[in-house]
mmCIF file of C-alpha atoms and ligand atoms in Angstrom:
data_model
loop_
_atom_site.group_PDB
_atom_site.id
_atom_site.type_symbol
_atom_site.label_atom_id
_atom_site.label_comp_id
_atom_site.label_asym_id
_atom_site.label_seq_id
_atom_site.Cartn_x
_atom_site.Cartn_y
_atom_site.Cartn_z
ATOM 1 C CA UNK V 17 -6.720 18.491 9.862
ATOM 2 C CA UNK V 18 -5.363 18.439 6.769
ATOM 3 C CA UNK V 19 -1.524 17.752 6.026
ATOM 4 C CA UNK V 20 -0.737 19.586 3.474
ATOM 5 C CA UNK V 21 2.388 21.041 3.677
ATOM 6 C CA UNK V 22 3.861 24.188 2.042
ATOM 7 C CA UNK V 23 7.251 24.399 3.208
ATOM 8 C CA UNK V 24 10.289 24.734 1.408
ATOM 9 C CA UNK V 25 13.871 24.138 1.571
ATOM 10 C CA UNK V 26 15.682 26.908 1.630
ATOM 11 C CA UNK V 27 18.510 25.507 -0.402
ATOM 12 C CA UNK V 28 20.188 22.478 -1.805
ATOM 13 C CA UNK V 29 22.390 21.821 1.040
ATOM 14 C CA UNK V 30 18.824 21.882 3.428
ATOM 15 C CA UNK V 31 17.524 19.439 0.384
ATOM 16 C CA UNK V 32 20.202 16.762 0.571
ATOM 17 C CA UNK V 33 19.946 16.781 4.157
ATOM 18 C CA UNK V 34 16.395 15.817 4.254
ATOM 19 C CA UNK V 35 16.963 13.105 1.210
ATOM 20 C CA UNK V 36 19.357 11.112 3.799
ATOM 21 C CA UNK V 37 17.234 12.139 6.321
ATOM 22 C CA UNK V 38 14.653 10.392 4.543
ATOM 23 C CA UNK V 39 16.406 7.232 3.176
ATOM 24 C CA UNK V 40 17.139 6.477 6.712
ATOM 25 C CA UNK V 41 13.385 6.920 7.460
ATOM 26 C CA UNK V 42 12.491 4.169 4.605
ATOM 27 C CA UNK V 43 15.751 1.891 5.353
ATOM 28 C CA UNK V 44 14.086 1.868 9.025
ATOM 29 C CA UNK V 45 10.506 1.295 8.012
ATOM 30 C CA UNK V 46 11.032 -0.379 5.121
ATOM 31 C CA UNK V 47 14.123 -2.905 5.703
ATOM 32 C CA UNK V 48 14.394 -3.150 9.438
ATOM 33 C CA UNK V 49 10.677 -2.822 10.434
ATOM 34 C CA UNK V 50 11.237 -0.284 13.147
ATOM 35 C CA UNK V 51 10.123 3.272 11.960
ATOM 36 C CA UNK V 52 11.122 5.489 14.479
ATOM 37 C CA UNK V 53 8.463 8.634 13.536
ATOM 38 C CA UNK V 54 5.055 8.315 13.092
ATOM 39 C CA UNK V 55 4.300 7.927 9.580
ATOM 40 C CA UNK V 56 2.269 11.373 9.382
ATOM 41 C CA UNK V 57 5.608 13.111 10.239
ATOM 42 C CA UNK V 58 7.278 11.012 7.356
ATOM 43 C CA UNK V 59 4.387 12.075 5.010
ATOM 44 C CA UNK V 60 5.388 15.633 5.848
ATOM 45 C CA UNK V 61 8.927 15.638 4.808
ATOM 46 C CA UNK V 62 8.450 13.754 1.977
ATOM 47 C CA UNK V 63 5.797 16.608 0.310
ATOM 48 C CA UNK V 64 8.663 19.199 1.808
ATOM 49 C CA UNK V 65 11.175 16.966 -0.504
ATOM 50 C CA UNK V 66 8.611 16.722 -3.552
ATOM 51 C CA UNK V 67 8.030 20.809 -3.359
ATOM 52 C CA UNK V 68 11.843 21.224 -3.410
ATOM 53 C CA UNK V 69 11.674 19.113 -6.542
ATOM 54 C CA UNK V 70 9.205 20.695 -8.412
ATOM 55 C CA UNK V 71 10.610 24.492 -7.300
ATOM 56 C CA UNK V 72 14.346 22.878 -8.374
ATOM 57 C CA UNK V 73 13.941 20.174 -10.883
ATOM 58 C CA UNK V 74 17.678 20.082 -11.356
ATOM 59 C CA UNK V 75 18.229 19.260 -7.710
ATOM 60 C CA UNK V 76 16.647 15.879 -7.917
ATOM 61 C CA UNK V 77 19.190 13.269 -7.083
ATOM 62 C CA UNK V 78 18.671 9.736 -8.649
ATOM 63 C CA UNK V 79 18.570 7.992 -5.549
ATOM 64 C CA UNK V 80 15.793 9.983 -3.665
ATOM 65 C CA UNK V 81 13.157 8.361 -2.408
ATOM 66 C CA UNK V 82 10.641 10.163 -4.832
ATOM 67 C CA UNK V 83 12.270 8.049 -7.477
ATOM 68 C CA UNK V 84 11.964 5.208 -5.584
ATOM 69 C CA UNK V 85 9.552 2.547 -4.482
ATOM 70 C CA UNK V 86 9.848 1.305 -1.191
ATOM 71 C CA UNK V 87 13.101 -0.376 0.074
ATOM 72 C CA UNK V 88 15.038 -3.133 -0.528
ATOM 73 C CA UNK V 89 14.864 -6.629 -0.467
ATOM 74 C CA UNK V 90 16.667 -8.127 2.305
ATOM 75 C CA UNK V 91 19.381 -10.421 1.512
ATOM 76 C CA UNK V 92 18.759 -13.148 3.984
ATOM 77 C CA UNK V 93 15.628 -14.066 1.183
ATOM 78 C CA UNK V 94 16.129 -15.542 -1.975
ATOM 79 C CA UNK V 95 15.473 -12.559 -4.298
ATOM 80 C CA UNK V 96 12.185 -12.502 -6.960
ATOM 81 C CA UNK V 97 12.201 -10.332 -10.046
ATOM 82 C CA UNK V 98 9.107 -8.724 -10.267
ATOM 83 C CA UNK V 99 7.219 -9.635 -13.865
ATOM 84 C CA UNK V 100 5.360 -5.974 -13.770
ATOM 85 C CA UNK V 101 6.437 -3.442 -11.335
ATOM 86 C CA UNK V 102 4.881 -3.308 -7.869
ATOM 87 C CA UNK V 103 4.247 0.261 -7.559
ATOM 88 C CA UNK V 104 3.625 2.936 -4.904
ATOM 89 C CA UNK V 105 0.157 5.165 -4.848
ATOM 90 C CA UNK V 106 -0.348 8.654 -5.354
ATOM 91 C CA UNK V 107 -1.382 10.807 -2.230
ATOM 92 C CA UNK V 108 -4.211 12.975 -1.880
ATOM 93 C CA UNK V 109 -4.490 14.860 1.644
ATOM 94 C CA UNK V 110 -8.122 17.021 0.892
ATOM 95 C CA UNK V 111 -10.527 17.160 -1.103
ATOM 96 C CA UNK V 112 -9.046 19.742 -3.284
ATOM 97 C CA UNK V 113 -5.916 17.621 -3.872
ATOM 98 C CA UNK V 114 -8.854 14.397 -4.582
ATOM 99 C CA UNK V 115 -10.597 17.010 -7.241
ATOM 100 C CA UNK V 116 -7.480 17.200 -8.808
ATOM 101 C CA UNK V 117 -6.811 13.793 -9.623
ATOM 102 C CA UNK V 118 -10.229 13.950 -10.897
ATOM 103 C CA UNK V 119 -9.780 16.957 -13.499
ATOM 104 C CA UNK V 120 -6.361 15.757 -14.117
ATOM 105 C CA UNK V 121 -8.081 12.206 -15.633
ATOM 106 C CA UNK V 122 -11.027 13.931 -17.087
ATOM 107 C CA UNK V 123 -8.217 16.070 -19.036
ATOM 108 C CA UNK V 124 -6.103 13.102 -19.903
ATOM 109 C CA UNK V 125 -9.272 10.949 -21.216
ATOM 110 C CA UNK V 126 -10.779 14.231 -22.957
ATOM 111 C CA UNK V 127 -13.825 13.235 -20.965
ATOM 112 C CA UNK V 128 -16.198 16.375 -19.544
ATOM 113 C CA UNK V 129 -18.639 13.475 -18.168
ATOM 114 C CA UNK V 130 -18.039 11.752 -14.744
ATOM 115 C CA UNK V 131 -15.303 8.850 -14.106
ATOM 116 C CA UNK V 132 -16.811 5.845 -12.188
ATOM 117 C CA UNK V 133 -14.194 4.851 -9.429
ATOM 118 C CA UNK V 134 -14.044 1.838 -7.507
ATOM 119 C CA UNK V 135 -13.724 3.488 -3.688
ATOM 120 C CA UNK V 136 -11.397 0.746 -1.157
ATOM 121 C CA UNK V 137 -10.185 1.136 2.194
ATOM 122 C CA UNK V 138 -6.559 1.786 2.811
ATOM 123 C CA UNK V 139 -5.292 -1.264 4.541
ATOM 124 C CA UNK V 140 -2.097 -0.436 6.894
ATOM 125 C CA UNK V 141 -0.445 -3.802 6.343
ATOM 126 C CA UNK V 142 2.632 -5.086 3.790
ATOM 127 C CA UNK V 143 2.331 -5.623 0.030
ATOM 128 C CA UNK V 144 2.166 -8.986 -1.327
ATOM 129 C CA UNK V 145 2.492 -10.851 -4.906
ATOM 130 C CA UNK V 146 0.860 -14.443 -4.910
ATOM 131 C CA UNK V 147 1.673 -16.142 -8.304
ATOM 132 C CA UNK V 148 -0.429 -19.028 -9.721
ATOM 133 C CA UNK V 149 0.411 -21.309 -12.376
ATOM 134 C CA UNK V 150 -2.896 -23.555 -13.170
ATOM 135 C CA UNK V 151 -4.344 -22.997 -10.640
ATOM 136 C CA UNK V 152 -1.591 -23.686 -7.716
ATOM 137 C CA UNK V 153 -0.153 -20.931 -5.721
ATOM 138 C CA UNK V 154 3.578 -21.449 -6.717
ATOM 139 C CA UNK V 155 5.208 -18.392 -5.442
ATOM 140 C CA UNK V 156 4.703 -15.300 -2.983
ATOM 141 C CA UNK V 157 7.024 -12.541 -2.491
ATOM 142 C CA UNK V 158 7.053 -8.457 -0.679
ATOM 143 C CA UNK V 159 7.153 -5.799 -2.862
ATOM 144 C CA UNK V 160 10.620 -4.798 -1.674
ATOM 145 C CA UNK V 161 11.948 -1.691 -4.010
ATOM 146 C CA UNK V 162 9.053 -2.715 -6.472
ATOM 147 C CA UNK V 163 11.059 -4.612 -9.013
ATOM 148 C CA UNK V 164 12.861 -6.906 -6.854
ATOM 149 C CA UNK V 165 11.187 -7.903 -3.806
ATOM 150 C CA UNK V 166 11.364 -11.168 -1.557
ATOM 151 C CA UNK V 167 10.559 -14.807 -1.721
ATOM 152 C CA UNK V 168 8.011 -15.267 1.412
ATOM 153 C CA UNK V 169 6.185 -18.663 0.028
ATOM 154 C CA UNK V 170 6.726 -20.743 2.845
ATOM 155 C CA UNK V 171 5.355 -17.823 4.902
ATOM 156 C CA UNK V 172 2.859 -17.105 2.881
ATOM 157 C CA UNK V 173 1.202 -20.453 2.780
ATOM 158 C CA UNK V 174 0.701 -20.665 6.126
ATOM 159 C CA UNK V 175 -1.981 -17.996 5.981
ATOM 160 C CA UNK V 176 -5.506 -19.314 5.891
ATOM 161 C CA UNK V 177 -7.027 -16.633 3.992
ATOM 162 C CA UNK V 178 -4.280 -16.966 0.804
ATOM 163 C CA UNK V 179 -6.164 -20.153 -1.026
ATOM 164 C CA UNK V 180 -3.044 -22.807 -2.008
ATOM 165 C CA UNK V 181 -5.264 -23.537 -4.964
ATOM 166 C CA UNK V 182 -7.431 -21.878 -6.915
ATOM 167 C CA UNK V 183 -11.538 -22.398 -6.766
ATOM 168 C CA UNK V 184 -13.307 -23.119 -10.126
ATOM 169 C CA UNK V 185 -12.155 -23.899 -13.380
ATOM 170 C CA UNK V 186 -11.554 -21.900 -15.707
ATOM 171 C CA UNK V 187 -8.136 -20.586 -14.305
ATOM 172 C CA UNK V 188 -5.413 -18.333 -15.959
ATOM 173 C CA UNK V 189 -2.345 -20.859 -17.144
ATOM 174 C CA UNK V 190 -0.560 -17.572 -14.844
ATOM 175 C CA UNK V 191 -2.302 -15.352 -12.866
ATOM 176 C CA UNK V 192 -0.402 -12.594 -10.530
ATOM 177 C CA UNK V 193 -2.672 -11.756 -7.453
ATOM 178 C CA UNK V 194 -2.088 -8.711 -5.246
ATOM 179 C CA UNK V 195 -2.732 -7.830 -2.244
ATOM 180 C CA UNK V 196 -2.192 -6.740 1.627
ATOM 181 C CA UNK V 197 -0.761 -8.910 4.439
ATOM 182 C CA UNK V 198 -2.418 -7.544 7.733
ATOM 183 C CA UNK V 199 -3.076 -8.046 11.393
ATOM 184 C CA UNK V 200 -6.397 -7.438 12.740
ATOM 185 C CA UNK V 201 -6.296 -5.086 15.545
ATOM 186 C CA UNK V 202 -7.594 -8.121 18.244
ATOM 187 C CA UNK V 203 -5.073 -10.481 17.007
ATOM 188 C CA UNK V 204 -2.434 -7.384 17.473
ATOM 189 C CA UNK V 205 -3.528 -6.663 20.661
ATOM 190 C CA UNK V 206 -3.445 -10.419 21.963
ATOM 191 C CA UNK V 207 0.136 -10.959 20.548
ATOM 192 C CA UNK V 208 1.421 -7.806 22.243
ATOM 193 C CA UNK V 209 -0.329 -9.292 25.491
ATOM 194 C CA UNK V 210 1.335 -12.526 25.367
ATOM 195 C CA UNK V 211 4.597 -10.682 24.424
ATOM 196 C CA UNK V 212 3.720 -8.310 27.721
ATOM 197 C CA UNK V 213 2.935 -11.596 30.049
ATOM 198 C CA UNK V 214 6.625 -12.830 28.835
ATOM 199 C CA UNK V 215 8.417 -9.813 29.079
ATOM 200 C CA UNK V 216 9.639 -9.615 25.689
ATOM 201 C CA UNK V 217 9.378 -6.552 23.151
ATOM 202 C CA UNK V 218 6.195 -5.222 22.007
ATOM 203 C CA UNK V 219 5.173 -4.275 18.862
ATOM 204 C CA UNK V 220 4.941 -0.450 17.670
ATOM 205 C CA UNK V 221 1.878 -1.221 15.778
ATOM 206 C CA UNK V 222 -0.380 -3.877 13.784
ATOM 207 C CA UNK V 223 1.732 -3.248 10.245
ATOM 208 C CA UNK V 224 5.115 -3.229 12.013
ATOM 209 C CA UNK V 225 3.855 -6.761 13.465
ATOM 210 C CA UNK V 226 2.826 -8.182 10.240
ATOM 211 C CA UNK V 227 5.915 -6.823 8.283
ATOM 212 C CA UNK V 228 7.805 -8.702 11.565
ATOM 213 C CA UNK V 229 5.637 -12.002 11.066
ATOM 214 C CA UNK V 230 5.832 -12.215 7.440
ATOM 215 C CA UNK V 231 9.736 -11.938 7.244
ATOM 216 C CA UNK V 232 10.819 -14.575 9.272
ATOM 217 C CA UNK V 233 13.026 -17.568 8.229
ATOM 218 C CA UNK V 234 11.071 -19.808 10.678
ATOM 219 C CA UNK V 235 7.524 -20.170 9.074
ATOM 220 C CA UNK V 236 6.098 -22.008 12.033
ATOM 221 C CA UNK V 237 6.908 -17.782 13.910
ATOM 222 C CA UNK V 238 4.331 -16.952 10.955
ATOM 223 C CA UNK V 239 2.343 -19.775 11.025
ATOM 224 C CA UNK V 240 1.634 -18.594 14.757
ATOM 225 C CA UNK V 241 0.847 -14.713 14.017
ATOM 226 C CA UNK V 242 -2.518 -14.023 13.374
ATOM 227 C CA UNK V 243 -2.308 -12.990 9.769
ATOM 228 C CA UNK V 244 -4.902 -11.960 6.922
ATOM 229 C CA UNK V 245 -4.744 -11.141 3.261
ATOM 230 C CA UNK V 246 -7.165 -8.898 0.879
ATOM 231 C CA UNK V 247 -6.763 -9.244 -2.804
ATOM 232 C CA UNK V 248 -7.025 -6.073 -4.081
ATOM 233 C CA UNK V 249 -5.587 -6.549 -7.906
ATOM 234 C CA UNK V 250 -4.635 -8.948 -10.651
ATOM 235 C CA UNK V 251 -0.513 -7.939 -11.753
ATOM 236 C CA UNK V 252 0.823 -10.512 -14.606
ATOM 237 C CA UNK V 253 -1.309 -12.286 -16.740
ATOM 238 C CA UNK V 254 -1.543 -15.443 -18.909
ATOM 239 C CA UNK V 255 -4.843 -16.241 -19.641
ATOM 240 C CA UNK V 256 -4.810 -19.496 -21.948
ATOM 241 C CA UNK V 257 -7.549 -20.982 -22.375
ATOM 242 C CA UNK V 258 -9.882 -19.624 -19.858
ATOM 243 C CA UNK V 259 -12.455 -16.381 -20.742
ATOM 244 C CA UNK V 260 -11.108 -12.923 -20.474
ATOM 245 C CA UNK V 261 -11.130 -11.348 -17.079
ATOM 246 C CA UNK V 262 -14.050 -8.488 -16.787
ATOM 247 C CA UNK V 263 -13.382 -5.169 -18.019
ATOM 248 C CA UNK V 264 -13.129 -3.284 -15.055
ATOM 249 C CA UNK V 265 -11.805 -3.412 -11.237
ATOM 250 C CA UNK V 266 -14.532 -4.207 -8.983
ATOM 251 C CA UNK V 267 -15.505 -7.180 -11.274
ATOM 252 C CA UNK V 268 -11.979 -8.618 -11.312
ATOM 253 C CA UNK V 269 -12.622 -8.037 -7.428
ATOM 254 C CA UNK V 270 -15.650 -10.289 -7.750
ATOM 255 C CA UNK V 271 -13.484 -12.770 -9.960
ATOM 256 C CA UNK V 272 -10.919 -13.167 -7.342
ATOM 257 C CA UNK V 273 -13.644 -13.525 -4.584
ATOM 258 C CA UNK V 274 -14.559 -16.833 -6.598
ATOM 259 C CA UNK V 275 -11.258 -17.696 -7.074
ATOM 260 C CA UNK V 276 -11.067 -17.945 -3.119
ATOM 261 C CA UNK V 277 -9.606 -14.377 -2.146
ATOM 262 C CA UNK V 278 -10.677 -12.506 0.634
ATOM 263 C CA UNK V 279 -11.705 -8.963 -0.729
ATOM 264 C CA UNK V 280 -12.605 -5.546 0.875
ATOM 265 C CA UNK V 281 -16.289 -6.005 2.054
ATOM 266 C CA UNK V 282 -16.451 -2.106 2.262
ATOM 267 C CA UNK V 283 -15.808 -2.262 -1.224
ATOM 268 C CA UNK V 284 -18.292 0.254 -3.693
ATOM 269 C CA UNK V 285 -18.490 2.087 -6.400
ATOM 270 C CA UNK V 286 -18.686 5.447 -6.736
ATOM 271 C CA UNK V 287 -20.509 7.513 -10.099
ATOM 272 C CA UNK V 288 -18.354 10.162 -10.035
ATOM 273 C CA UNK V 289 -15.414 12.379 -7.584
ATOM 274 C CA UNK V 290 -18.602 13.576 -5.159
ATOM 275 C CA UNK V 291 -19.761 9.751 -4.387
ATOM 276 C CA UNK V 292 -15.813 9.673 -3.714
ATOM 277 C CA UNK V 293 -15.806 11.904 -0.941
ATOM 278 C CA UNK V 294 -19.149 11.135 0.370
ATOM 279 C CA UNK V 295 -17.055 7.541 0.731
ATOM 280 C CA UNK V 296 -14.056 9.205 2.188
ATOM 281 C CA UNK V 297 -16.316 10.421 4.947
ATOM 282 C CA UNK V 298 -18.712 7.649 5.692
ATOM 283 C CA UNK V 299 -15.536 4.942 6.217
ATOM 284 C CA UNK V 300 -13.865 7.758 8.093
ATOM 285 C CA UNK V 301 -16.335 7.744 11.083
ATOM 286 C CA UNK V 302 -16.414 4.219 10.848
ATOM 287 C CA UNK V 303 -12.772 3.361 10.991
ATOM 288 C CA UNK V 304 -12.314 3.178 14.508
ATOM 289 C CA UNK V 305 -15.119 0.098 14.681
ATOM 290 C CA UNK V 306 -13.153 -1.691 11.565
ATOM 291 C CA UNK V 307 -11.466 -4.969 12.573
ATOM 292 C CA UNK V 308 -8.340 -3.639 10.708
ATOM 293 C CA UNK V 309 -5.912 -0.446 10.805
ATOM 294 C CA UNK V 310 -6.768 1.660 7.779
ATOM 295 C CA UNK V 311 -4.728 4.872 6.858
ATOM 296 C CA UNK V 312 -6.494 6.155 4.226
ATOM 297 C CA UNK V 313 -8.845 5.377 0.967
ATOM 298 C CA UNK V 314 -7.921 4.226 -2.616
ATOM 299 C CA UNK V 315 -10.026 5.533 -5.103
ATOM 300 C CA UNK V 316 -9.074 3.423 -8.730
ATOM 301 C CA UNK V 317 -10.754 4.523 -11.921
ATOM 302 C CA UNK V 318 -12.954 1.382 -12.332
ATOM 303 C CA UNK V 319 -12.631 0.896 -16.372
ATOM 304 C CA UNK V 320 -9.760 -1.370 -17.275
ATOM 305 C CA UNK V 321 -10.078 0.736 -20.557
ATOM 306 C CA UNK V 322 -9.768 4.030 -18.562
ATOM 307 C CA UNK V 323 -6.588 2.493 -16.316
ATOM 308 C CA UNK V 324 -4.531 1.372 -19.309
ATOM 309 C CA UNK V 325 -5.546 4.694 -21.191
ATOM 310 C CA UNK V 326 -3.830 6.776 -18.298
ATOM 311 C CA UNK V 327 -1.160 4.647 -17.580
ATOM 312 C CA UNK V 328 1.538 5.234 -15.173
ATOM 313 C CA UNK V 329 4.335 7.399 -14.007
ATOM 314 C CA UNK V 330 7.397 5.875 -12.346
ATOM 315 C CA UNK V 331 6.478 5.263 -9.125
ATOM 316 C CA UNK V 332 2.839 5.231 -9.384
ATOM 317 C CA UNK V 333 -0.255 4.603 -11.602
ATOM 318 C CA UNK V 334 -1.915 7.543 -12.973
ATOM 319 C CA UNK V 335 -5.224 5.868 -12.391
ATOM 320 C CA UNK V 336 -5.351 5.589 -8.547
ATOM 321 C CA UNK V 337 -4.696 7.909 -5.597
ATOM 322 C CA UNK V 338 -4.749 7.364 -1.948
ATOM 323 C CA UNK V 339 -6.540 10.038 -0.080
ATOM 324 C CA UNK V 340 -4.615 9.616 3.747
ATOM 325 C CA UNK V 341 -6.667 10.275 6.882
ATOM 326 C CA UNK V 342 -5.019 13.028 8.997
ATOM 327 C CA UNK V 343 -2.636 11.576 11.532
ATOM 328 C CA UNK V 344 -4.587 9.962 14.511
ATOM 329 C CA UNK V 345 -2.601 10.420 17.934
ATOM 330 C CA UNK V 346 0.110 11.216 16.404
ATOM 331 C CA UNK V 347 2.089 12.080 19.774
ATOM 332 C CA UNK V 348 0.831 8.595 21.491
ATOM 333 C CA UNK V 349 2.501 6.555 18.394
ATOM 334 C CA UNK V 350 5.849 8.577 19.324
ATOM 335 C CA UNK V 351 6.097 7.623 22.635
ATOM 336 C CA UNK V 352 5.669 4.372 21.894
ATOM 337 C CA UNK V 353 8.216 4.354 18.952
ATOM 338 C CA UNK V 354 10.677 5.937 21.545
ATOM 339 C CA UNK V 355 9.945 3.178 24.170
ATOM 340 C CA UNK V 356 11.041 0.443 21.062
ATOM 341 C CA UNK V 357 13.830 1.929 20.065
HETATM 342 P P1 NAD S 420 1.623 3.854 0.517
HETATM 343 O O1 NAD S 420 1.552 3.205 1.788
HETATM 344 O O2 NAD S 420 1.279 5.588 0.296
HETATM 345 O O3 NAD S 420 0.829 3.056 -0.719
HETATM 346 C C1 NAD S 420 0.403 1.915 -1.818
HETATM 347 C C2 NAD S 420 0.502 1.030 -0.903
HETATM 348 O O4 NAD S 420 -0.927 1.348 -0.545
HETATM 349 C C3 NAD S 420 0.426 -0.091 -1.926
HETATM 350 O O5 NAD S 420 2.036 -0.877 -2.218
HETATM 351 C C4 NAD S 420 -0.165 -1.506 -1.257
HETATM 352 O O6 NAD S 420 0.404 -2.373 -0.169
HETATM 353 C C5 NAD S 420 -1.134 -0.324 -0.345
HETATM 354 N N1 NAD S 420 -2.508 -0.853 -0.316
HETATM 355 C C6 NAD S 420 -3.264 -0.885 1.108
HETATM 356 N N2 NAD S 420 -4.669 -1.125 0.368
HETATM 357 C C7 NAD S 420 -4.752 -0.657 -1.170
HETATM 358 C C8 NAD S 420 -5.691 -1.205 -1.677
HETATM 359 N N3 NAD S 420 -6.968 -1.075 -1.860
HETATM 360 N N4 NAD S 420 -5.178 -0.516 -3.477
HETATM 361 C C9 NAD S 420 -3.936 -0.878 -3.462
HETATM 362 N N5 NAD S 420 -2.687 -0.582 -2.756
HETATM 363 C C10 NAD S 420 -3.334 -0.994 -1.736
HETATM 364 O O7 NAD S 420 2.915 3.631 -0.228
HETATM 365 P P2 NAD S 420 4.174 2.988 -0.079
HETATM 366 O O8 NAD S 420 5.240 3.558 -0.798
HETATM 367 O O9 NAD S 420 3.825 1.444 0.812
HETATM 368 O O10 NAD S 420 4.509 3.444 1.974
HETATM 369 C C11 NAD S 420 4.589 5.356 1.542
HETATM 370 C C12 NAD S 420 4.136 5.604 3.310
HETATM 371 O O11 NAD S 420 4.603 4.279 4.201
HETATM 372 C C13 NAD S 420 4.201 6.964 3.461
HETATM 373 O O12 NAD S 420 3.502 7.710 3.236
HETATM 374 C C14 NAD S 420 4.164 6.738 5.063
HETATM 375 O O13 NAD S 420 2.894 7.034 5.674
HETATM 376 C C15 NAD S 420 4.698 5.401 5.333
HETATM 377 N N6 NAD S 420 6.400 5.275 5.306
HETATM 378 C C16 NAD S 420 6.674 5.815 7.098
HETATM 379 C C17 NAD S 420 7.837 5.617 7.477
HETATM 380 C C18 NAD S 420 8.119 5.962 8.554
HETATM 381 O O14 NAD S 420 9.196 6.309 9.225
HETATM 382 N N7 NAD S 420 7.440 6.428 9.488
HETATM 383 C C19 NAD S 420 8.882 5.922 5.873
HETATM 384 C C20 NAD S 420 8.672 5.129 5.070
HETATM 385 C C21 NAD S 420 7.499 5.593 4.752
#
């Protein structure tokens, strides 16, 4: 089933209503950790918004959800300015859109030969930034709106898979590691079982449980929750006297693994876009057997030099794309959500 959406807004009023509607859903999802509609429905409306803005660029308002990343940082936490913006990812919903992504990359790079891609499951959790100074964890922050996040240092320190000190010598003076904090399916089931036993409110899904667990003012609560962190990139870097980082994404992740981070065991390199499609099908087939929730596959141009040449658009890198899976049991999720709100 494809989620491709060719719906259009019939009028400017309809477009403006759509903006308000999506703003409300974004606030519920990113700020309140309490979504009221399934992600697939949000994605459908978001594509309708993008289609309207493409057809009528003069309608686009500066506070449109298409012009920004995530949601505002809660002011009960100290706010953190990201040294480099934490962006979102562009989406693809079918093979044709994935091929378009590859074609655009080839055109921009002036290449007729294949591009090598790093392939990784798209973990359905919360993006986090971890700042290490001289190898010691100094600060942990949420993505927030991409420029300003929330300081959750005490909470991230309770997560076992986050190194408090980088292993080995030769570490950069300042290193920002980015990754996803998520709740494995088994831990989520146990947490909800405990909530049921106590007659307390259950979490809608593992992402929601991870978000709620991370944004706690009392880090003892975070410590009691089964959270894991998987590293997927390096952000800000002051290399100092340490050796330069490798020149491609996958080897950078292996370096992070040497420093003590968990990286995704399913990560693979594809020599071309056909390899990416084969990888997508392979992971879609084993999705239910994975111990964590994923909502798609992320493909990243592997070469750091090519990434740099491709650069960014306003809310996402040009060199990466999230190929989303079709919605699973959309109605069941909706019903669960309805019980929650
Ligand atoms: P996104 O989830 O489409 O992609 C960006 C995020 O992917 C990154 O910030 C990162 O956290 C994550 N990610 C996971 N694995 C990764 C990997 N291997 N490499 C790089 N990044 C990885 O974008 P978004 O801006 O976080 O969220 C948009 C999505 O959130 C929507 O498509 C929708 O599904 C959902 N949403 C739902 C509602 C709702 O009301 N249900 C509201 C807003 C957003």
